[in-house]
Short mmCIF file of C-alpha atoms and ligand atoms in Angstrom, two decimals:
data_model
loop_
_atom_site.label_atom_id
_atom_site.label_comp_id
_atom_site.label_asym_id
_atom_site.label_seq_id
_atom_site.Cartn_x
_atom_site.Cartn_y
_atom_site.Cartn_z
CA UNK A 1 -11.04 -24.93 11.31
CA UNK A 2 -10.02 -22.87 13.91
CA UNK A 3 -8.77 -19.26 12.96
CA UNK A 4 -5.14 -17.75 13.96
CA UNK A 5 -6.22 -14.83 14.24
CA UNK A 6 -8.74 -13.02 16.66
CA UNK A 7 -10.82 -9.73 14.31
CA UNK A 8 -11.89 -6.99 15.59
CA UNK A 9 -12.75 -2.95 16.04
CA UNK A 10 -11.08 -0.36 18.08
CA UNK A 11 -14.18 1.41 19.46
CA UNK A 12 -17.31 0.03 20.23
CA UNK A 13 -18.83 -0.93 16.66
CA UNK A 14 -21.09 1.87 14.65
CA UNK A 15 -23.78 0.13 14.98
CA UNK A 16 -23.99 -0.46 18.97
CA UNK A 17 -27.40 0.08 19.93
CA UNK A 18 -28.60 2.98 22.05
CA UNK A 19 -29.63 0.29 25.19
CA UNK A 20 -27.20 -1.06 26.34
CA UNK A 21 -24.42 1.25 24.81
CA UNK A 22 -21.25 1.98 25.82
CA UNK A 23 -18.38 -0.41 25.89
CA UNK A 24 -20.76 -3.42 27.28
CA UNK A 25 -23.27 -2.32 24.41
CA UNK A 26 -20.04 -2.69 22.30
CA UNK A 27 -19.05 -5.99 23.62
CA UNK A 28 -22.80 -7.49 22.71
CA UNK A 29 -22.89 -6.55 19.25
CA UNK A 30 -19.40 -7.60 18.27
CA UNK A 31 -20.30 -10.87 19.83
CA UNK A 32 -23.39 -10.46 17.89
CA UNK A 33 -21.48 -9.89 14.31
CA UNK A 34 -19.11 -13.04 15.26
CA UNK A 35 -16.49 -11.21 15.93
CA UNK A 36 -14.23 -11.49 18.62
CA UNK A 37 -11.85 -8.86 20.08
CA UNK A 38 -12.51 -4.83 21.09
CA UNK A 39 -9.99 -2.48 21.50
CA UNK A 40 -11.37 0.07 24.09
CA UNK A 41 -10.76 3.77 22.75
CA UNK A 42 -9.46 5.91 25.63
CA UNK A 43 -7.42 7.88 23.03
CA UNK A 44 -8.65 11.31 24.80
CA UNK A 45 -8.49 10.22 28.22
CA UNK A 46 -8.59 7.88 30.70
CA UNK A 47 -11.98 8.20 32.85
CA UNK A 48 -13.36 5.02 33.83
CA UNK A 49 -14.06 4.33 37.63
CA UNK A 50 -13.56 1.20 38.46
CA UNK A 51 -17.44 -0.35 38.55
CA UNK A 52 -17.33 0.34 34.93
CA UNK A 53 -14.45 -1.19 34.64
CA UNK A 54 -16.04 -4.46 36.82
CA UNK A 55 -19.01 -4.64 34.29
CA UNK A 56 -16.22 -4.26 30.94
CA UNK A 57 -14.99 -7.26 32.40
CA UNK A 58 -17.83 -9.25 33.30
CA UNK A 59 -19.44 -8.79 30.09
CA UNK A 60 -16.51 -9.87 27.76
CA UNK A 61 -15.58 -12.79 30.29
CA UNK A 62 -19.35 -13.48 29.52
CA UNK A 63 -18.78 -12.73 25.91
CA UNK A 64 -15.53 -14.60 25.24
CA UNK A 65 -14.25 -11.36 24.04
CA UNK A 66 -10.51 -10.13 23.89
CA UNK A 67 -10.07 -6.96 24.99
CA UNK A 68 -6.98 -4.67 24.43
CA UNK A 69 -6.87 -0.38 25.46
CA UNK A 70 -5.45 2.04 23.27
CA UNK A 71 -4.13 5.09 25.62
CA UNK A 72 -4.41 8.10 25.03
CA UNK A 73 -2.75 9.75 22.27
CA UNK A 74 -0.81 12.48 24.43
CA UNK A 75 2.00 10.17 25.11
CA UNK A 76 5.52 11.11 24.38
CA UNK A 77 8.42 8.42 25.49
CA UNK A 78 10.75 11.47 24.10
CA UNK A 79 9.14 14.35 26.04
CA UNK A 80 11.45 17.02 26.57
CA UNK A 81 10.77 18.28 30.14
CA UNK A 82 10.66 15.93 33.49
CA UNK A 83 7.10 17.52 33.98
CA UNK A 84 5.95 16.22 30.29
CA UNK A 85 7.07 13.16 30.73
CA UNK A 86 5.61 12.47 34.10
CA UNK A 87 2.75 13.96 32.80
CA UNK A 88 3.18 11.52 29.89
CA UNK A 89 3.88 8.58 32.04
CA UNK A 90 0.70 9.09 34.54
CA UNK A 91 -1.40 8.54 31.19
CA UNK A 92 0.24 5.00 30.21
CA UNK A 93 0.03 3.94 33.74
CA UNK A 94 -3.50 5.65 33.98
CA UNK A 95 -4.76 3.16 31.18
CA UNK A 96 -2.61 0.49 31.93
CA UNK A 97 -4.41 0.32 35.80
CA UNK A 98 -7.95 0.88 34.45
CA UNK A 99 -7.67 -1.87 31.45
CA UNK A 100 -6.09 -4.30 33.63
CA UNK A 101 -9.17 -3.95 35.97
CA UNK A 102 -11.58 -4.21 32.90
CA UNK A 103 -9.92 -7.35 31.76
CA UNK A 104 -7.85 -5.99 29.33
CA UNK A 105 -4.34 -7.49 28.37
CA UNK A 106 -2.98 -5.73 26.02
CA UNK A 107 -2.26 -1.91 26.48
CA UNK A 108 -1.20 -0.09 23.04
CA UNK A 109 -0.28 3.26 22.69
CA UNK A 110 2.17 5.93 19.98
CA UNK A 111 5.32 5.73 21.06
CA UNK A 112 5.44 10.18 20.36
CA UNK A 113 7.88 12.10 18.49
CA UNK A 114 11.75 12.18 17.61
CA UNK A 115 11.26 16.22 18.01
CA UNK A 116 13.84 16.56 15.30
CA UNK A 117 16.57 14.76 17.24
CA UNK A 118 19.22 12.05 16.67
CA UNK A 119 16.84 8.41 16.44
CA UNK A 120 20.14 6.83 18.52
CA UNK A 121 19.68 9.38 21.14
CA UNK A 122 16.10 9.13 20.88
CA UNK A 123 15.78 5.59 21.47
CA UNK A 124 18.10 5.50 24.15
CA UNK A 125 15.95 7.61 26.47
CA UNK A 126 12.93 5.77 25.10
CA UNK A 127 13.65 2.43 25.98
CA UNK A 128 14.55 4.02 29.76
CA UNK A 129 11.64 5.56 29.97
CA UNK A 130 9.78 2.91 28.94
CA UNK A 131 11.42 0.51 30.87
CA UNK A 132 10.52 2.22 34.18
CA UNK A 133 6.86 2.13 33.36
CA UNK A 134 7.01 -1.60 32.88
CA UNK A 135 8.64 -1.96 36.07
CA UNK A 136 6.39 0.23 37.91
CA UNK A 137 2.99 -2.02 36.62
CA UNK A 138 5.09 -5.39 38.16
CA UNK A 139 5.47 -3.63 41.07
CA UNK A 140 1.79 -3.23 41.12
CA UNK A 141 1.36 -6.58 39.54
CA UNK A 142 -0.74 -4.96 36.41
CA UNK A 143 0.22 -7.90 34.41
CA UNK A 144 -0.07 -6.15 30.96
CA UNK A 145 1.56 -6.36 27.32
CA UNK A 146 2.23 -2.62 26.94
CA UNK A 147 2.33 -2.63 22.89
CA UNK A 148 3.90 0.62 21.26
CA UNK A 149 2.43 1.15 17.83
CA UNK A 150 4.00 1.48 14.17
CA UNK A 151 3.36 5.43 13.34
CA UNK A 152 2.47 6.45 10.26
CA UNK A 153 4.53 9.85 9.66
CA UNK A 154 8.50 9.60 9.31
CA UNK A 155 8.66 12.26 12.37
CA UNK A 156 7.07 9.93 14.56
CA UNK A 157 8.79 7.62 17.01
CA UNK A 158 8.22 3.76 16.38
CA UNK A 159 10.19 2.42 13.56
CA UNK A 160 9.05 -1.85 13.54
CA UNK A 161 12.92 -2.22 13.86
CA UNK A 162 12.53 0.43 17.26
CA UNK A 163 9.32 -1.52 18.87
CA UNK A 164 11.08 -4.50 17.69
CA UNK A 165 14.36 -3.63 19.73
CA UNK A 166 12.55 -2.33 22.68
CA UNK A 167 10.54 -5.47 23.02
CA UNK A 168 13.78 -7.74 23.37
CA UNK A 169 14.99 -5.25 25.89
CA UNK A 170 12.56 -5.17 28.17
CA UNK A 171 9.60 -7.94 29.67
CA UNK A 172 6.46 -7.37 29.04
CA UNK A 173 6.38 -5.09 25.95
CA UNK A 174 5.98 -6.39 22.48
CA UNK A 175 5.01 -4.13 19.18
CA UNK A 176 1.32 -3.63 18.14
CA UNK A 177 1.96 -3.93 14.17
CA UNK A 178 -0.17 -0.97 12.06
CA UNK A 179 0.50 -2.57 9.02
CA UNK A 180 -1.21 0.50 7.47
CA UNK A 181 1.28 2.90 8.96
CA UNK A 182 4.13 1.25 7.84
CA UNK A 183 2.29 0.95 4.70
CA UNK A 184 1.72 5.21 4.67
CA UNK A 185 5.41 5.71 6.57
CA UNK A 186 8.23 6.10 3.21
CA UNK A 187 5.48 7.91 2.03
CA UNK A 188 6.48 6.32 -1.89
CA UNK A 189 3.43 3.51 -1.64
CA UNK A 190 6.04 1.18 -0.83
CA UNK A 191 5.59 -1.75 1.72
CA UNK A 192 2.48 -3.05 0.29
CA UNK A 193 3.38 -6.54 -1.30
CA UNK A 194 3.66 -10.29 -0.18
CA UNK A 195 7.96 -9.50 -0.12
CA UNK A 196 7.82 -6.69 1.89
CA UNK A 197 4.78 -8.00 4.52
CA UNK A 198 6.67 -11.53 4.96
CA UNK A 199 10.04 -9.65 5.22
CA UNK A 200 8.35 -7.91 8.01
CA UNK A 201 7.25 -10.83 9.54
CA UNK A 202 10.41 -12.41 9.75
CA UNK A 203 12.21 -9.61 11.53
CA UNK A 204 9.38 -10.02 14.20
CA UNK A 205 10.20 -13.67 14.72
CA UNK A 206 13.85 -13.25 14.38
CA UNK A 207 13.51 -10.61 17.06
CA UNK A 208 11.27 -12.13 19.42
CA UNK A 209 10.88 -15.46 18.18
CA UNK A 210 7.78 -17.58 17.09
CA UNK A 211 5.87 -17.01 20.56
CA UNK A 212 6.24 -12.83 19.40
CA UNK A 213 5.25 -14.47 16.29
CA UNK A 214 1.64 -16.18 17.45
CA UNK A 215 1.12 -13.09 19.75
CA UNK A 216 0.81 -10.35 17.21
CA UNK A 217 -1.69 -7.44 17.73
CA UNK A 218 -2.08 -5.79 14.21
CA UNK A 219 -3.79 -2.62 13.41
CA UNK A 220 -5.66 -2.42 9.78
CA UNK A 221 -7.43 -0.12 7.61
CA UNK A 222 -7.27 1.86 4.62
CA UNK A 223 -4.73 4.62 4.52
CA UNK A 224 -4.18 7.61 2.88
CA UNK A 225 -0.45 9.24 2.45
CA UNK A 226 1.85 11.39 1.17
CA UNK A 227 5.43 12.34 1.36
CA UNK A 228 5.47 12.65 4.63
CA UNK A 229 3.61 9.80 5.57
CA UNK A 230 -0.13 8.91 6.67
CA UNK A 231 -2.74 11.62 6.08
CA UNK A 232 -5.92 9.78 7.66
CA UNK A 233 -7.52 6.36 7.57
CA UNK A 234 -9.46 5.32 4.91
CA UNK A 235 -12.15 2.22 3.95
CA UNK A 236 -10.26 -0.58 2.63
CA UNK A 237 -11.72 -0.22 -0.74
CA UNK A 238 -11.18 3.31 -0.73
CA UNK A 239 -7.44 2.59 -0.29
CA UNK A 240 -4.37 0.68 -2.24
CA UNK A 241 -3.19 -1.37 1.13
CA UNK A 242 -2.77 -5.15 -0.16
CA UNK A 243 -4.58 -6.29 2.98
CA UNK A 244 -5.02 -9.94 1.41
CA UNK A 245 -1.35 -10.11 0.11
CA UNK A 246 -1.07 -9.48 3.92
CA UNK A 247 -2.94 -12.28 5.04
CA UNK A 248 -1.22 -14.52 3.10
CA UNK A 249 2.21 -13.75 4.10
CA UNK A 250 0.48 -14.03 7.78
CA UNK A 251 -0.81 -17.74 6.80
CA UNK A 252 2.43 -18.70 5.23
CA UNK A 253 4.71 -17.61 8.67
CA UNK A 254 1.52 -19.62 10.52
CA UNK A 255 0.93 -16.43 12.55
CA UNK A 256 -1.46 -15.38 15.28
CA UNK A 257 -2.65 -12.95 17.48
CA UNK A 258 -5.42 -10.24 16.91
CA UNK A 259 -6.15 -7.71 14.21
CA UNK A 260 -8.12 -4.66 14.84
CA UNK A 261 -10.00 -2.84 12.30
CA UNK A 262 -9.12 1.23 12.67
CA UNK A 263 -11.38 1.74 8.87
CA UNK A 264 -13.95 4.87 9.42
CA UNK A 265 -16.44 1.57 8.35
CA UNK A 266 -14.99 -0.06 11.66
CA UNK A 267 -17.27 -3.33 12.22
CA UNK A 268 -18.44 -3.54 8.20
CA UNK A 269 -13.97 -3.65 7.53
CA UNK A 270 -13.71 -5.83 10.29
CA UNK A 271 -15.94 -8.79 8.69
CA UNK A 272 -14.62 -8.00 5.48
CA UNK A 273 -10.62 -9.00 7.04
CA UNK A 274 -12.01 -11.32 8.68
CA UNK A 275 -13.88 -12.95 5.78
CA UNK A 276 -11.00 -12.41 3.40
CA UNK A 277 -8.62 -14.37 5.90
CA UNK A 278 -10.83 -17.24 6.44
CA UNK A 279 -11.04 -17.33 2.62
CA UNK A 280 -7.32 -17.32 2.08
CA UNK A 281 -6.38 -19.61 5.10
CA UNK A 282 -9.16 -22.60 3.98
CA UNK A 283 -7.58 -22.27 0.74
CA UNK A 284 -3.83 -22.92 2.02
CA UNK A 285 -5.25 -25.37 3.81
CA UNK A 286 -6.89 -27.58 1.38
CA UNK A 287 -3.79 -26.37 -1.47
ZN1 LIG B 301 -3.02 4.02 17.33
#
């Protein structure tokens, strides 16, 4: 049987050998563990010249590995000056360019902050915004998903109803899911059951249909939370997230796409989903 879903870590697994390390390092021993997709980490910055880049690329094409980039963090579709958002916008592009050149499709990244303000207003300059850096990589023909994430923390931009709407307004972005953040987000341990993950699921495909559907690129871990939301990631069985209830919403709505592990265990979570989904979808199937 051949499995929806693509597993994987963001960041080269914890137990990449010192030769070779790095991302190619990386690439071999996820290929090694049997799994198949890394999301490069260039959450600090992007500073990657474009050799490296060459041998990313060669080695996962090598490797039948999927490769996605998560930006940096400093990104802010909501900045409040011209200067911070250009500043803002030269990062997406920055890691959009590079992980396009090291084979990557996919380029996720946190949408940034309401900064207290209306979420209409909010989402109005957002969507602008955002829509001008899509343009900008078909003008260069970067042919990239640009994937804003579900936050974790009610102050944070990216609602799944806001990367939901953004993705029917403009080509070429579609949500990366952290089903963990949406888990930590009301802050009340709510959205954690079957109801609430297939209820999820269904606004995806009634929004962007079943191709959005069989394209999804989840994030997964433990999480802890609190009122206001997500505190910090956790192992899965240090955490309540139903990750398996999950799944099987996922196999009911015949989903696909890639899920990438963001546990502190990283590659040791990663087989564990991975293991758990094969379980549940060999069981649906014979059922
Ligand atoms: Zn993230």
């Amino acid at each position: 049987m051949t499995s929806n879903f693509l597993f994987g870590t963001v960041g080269s697994p914890l137990s990449t050998p010192k030769k070779p390390g790095g991302t190619p390092g990386g690439i071999l021993r996820l290929r090694e563990l049997k799994l198949d997709a890394l999301e490069l980490a260039w959450v600090q910055s992007v500073r990657v010249g474009d050799e490296t880049c060459a041998v990313i690329k060669s080695t996962a094409v090598e490797a039948k590995l999927a490769l996605s980039v998560h930006a940096p963090y400093y990104i802010n579709l909501n900045a409040q000056t011209q200067e911070l958002w250009q500043a803002s916008r030269d990062r997406l592009l920055a890691a959009a360019r590079a992980g396009y050149k090291a084979g990557a499709t996919d380029i996720i990244f946190h949408p940034g902050s309401y900064m207290k303000a209306d979420p209409v207003a909010v989402n109005q300059i957002a969507v602008r915004r955002l829509a001008e850096v899509a343009a900008q990589l078909k003008a260069e023909g970067v042919n990239v998903i640009l994937r804003p994430e579900t936050m974790g923390k009610s102050a944070m931009l990216g609602t799944l109803e806001e990367t939901i709407a953004w993705s029917r307004a403009i080509e070429g972005v579609l949500p990366c899911i952290d089903f963990a953040h949406l888990h930590a987000r009301p802050g009340d341990g709510s959205f954690n059951s079957y109801q609430e993950f297939s209820a999820a699921l269904k606004l995806v495909k009634d929004g962007l249909g079943t191709r959005g559907l069989k394209s999804l690129h989840i994030h997964l871990s433990g999480i802890d939370y609190g009122p206001k939301g997500e505190k910090k990631h956790l192992p899965l069985k240090e955490a309540d997230l139903k990750y398996k209830e999950l799944f099987r919403a996922l196999i009911e709505l015949k989903a696909g796409g890639r899920i990438l592990c963001e546990s502190p265990l990283m590659e040791e979570d990663a087989l564990v989903m991975q293991k758990a989904y094969r379980r549940l979808a060999a069981k649906k199937v014979e059922g």
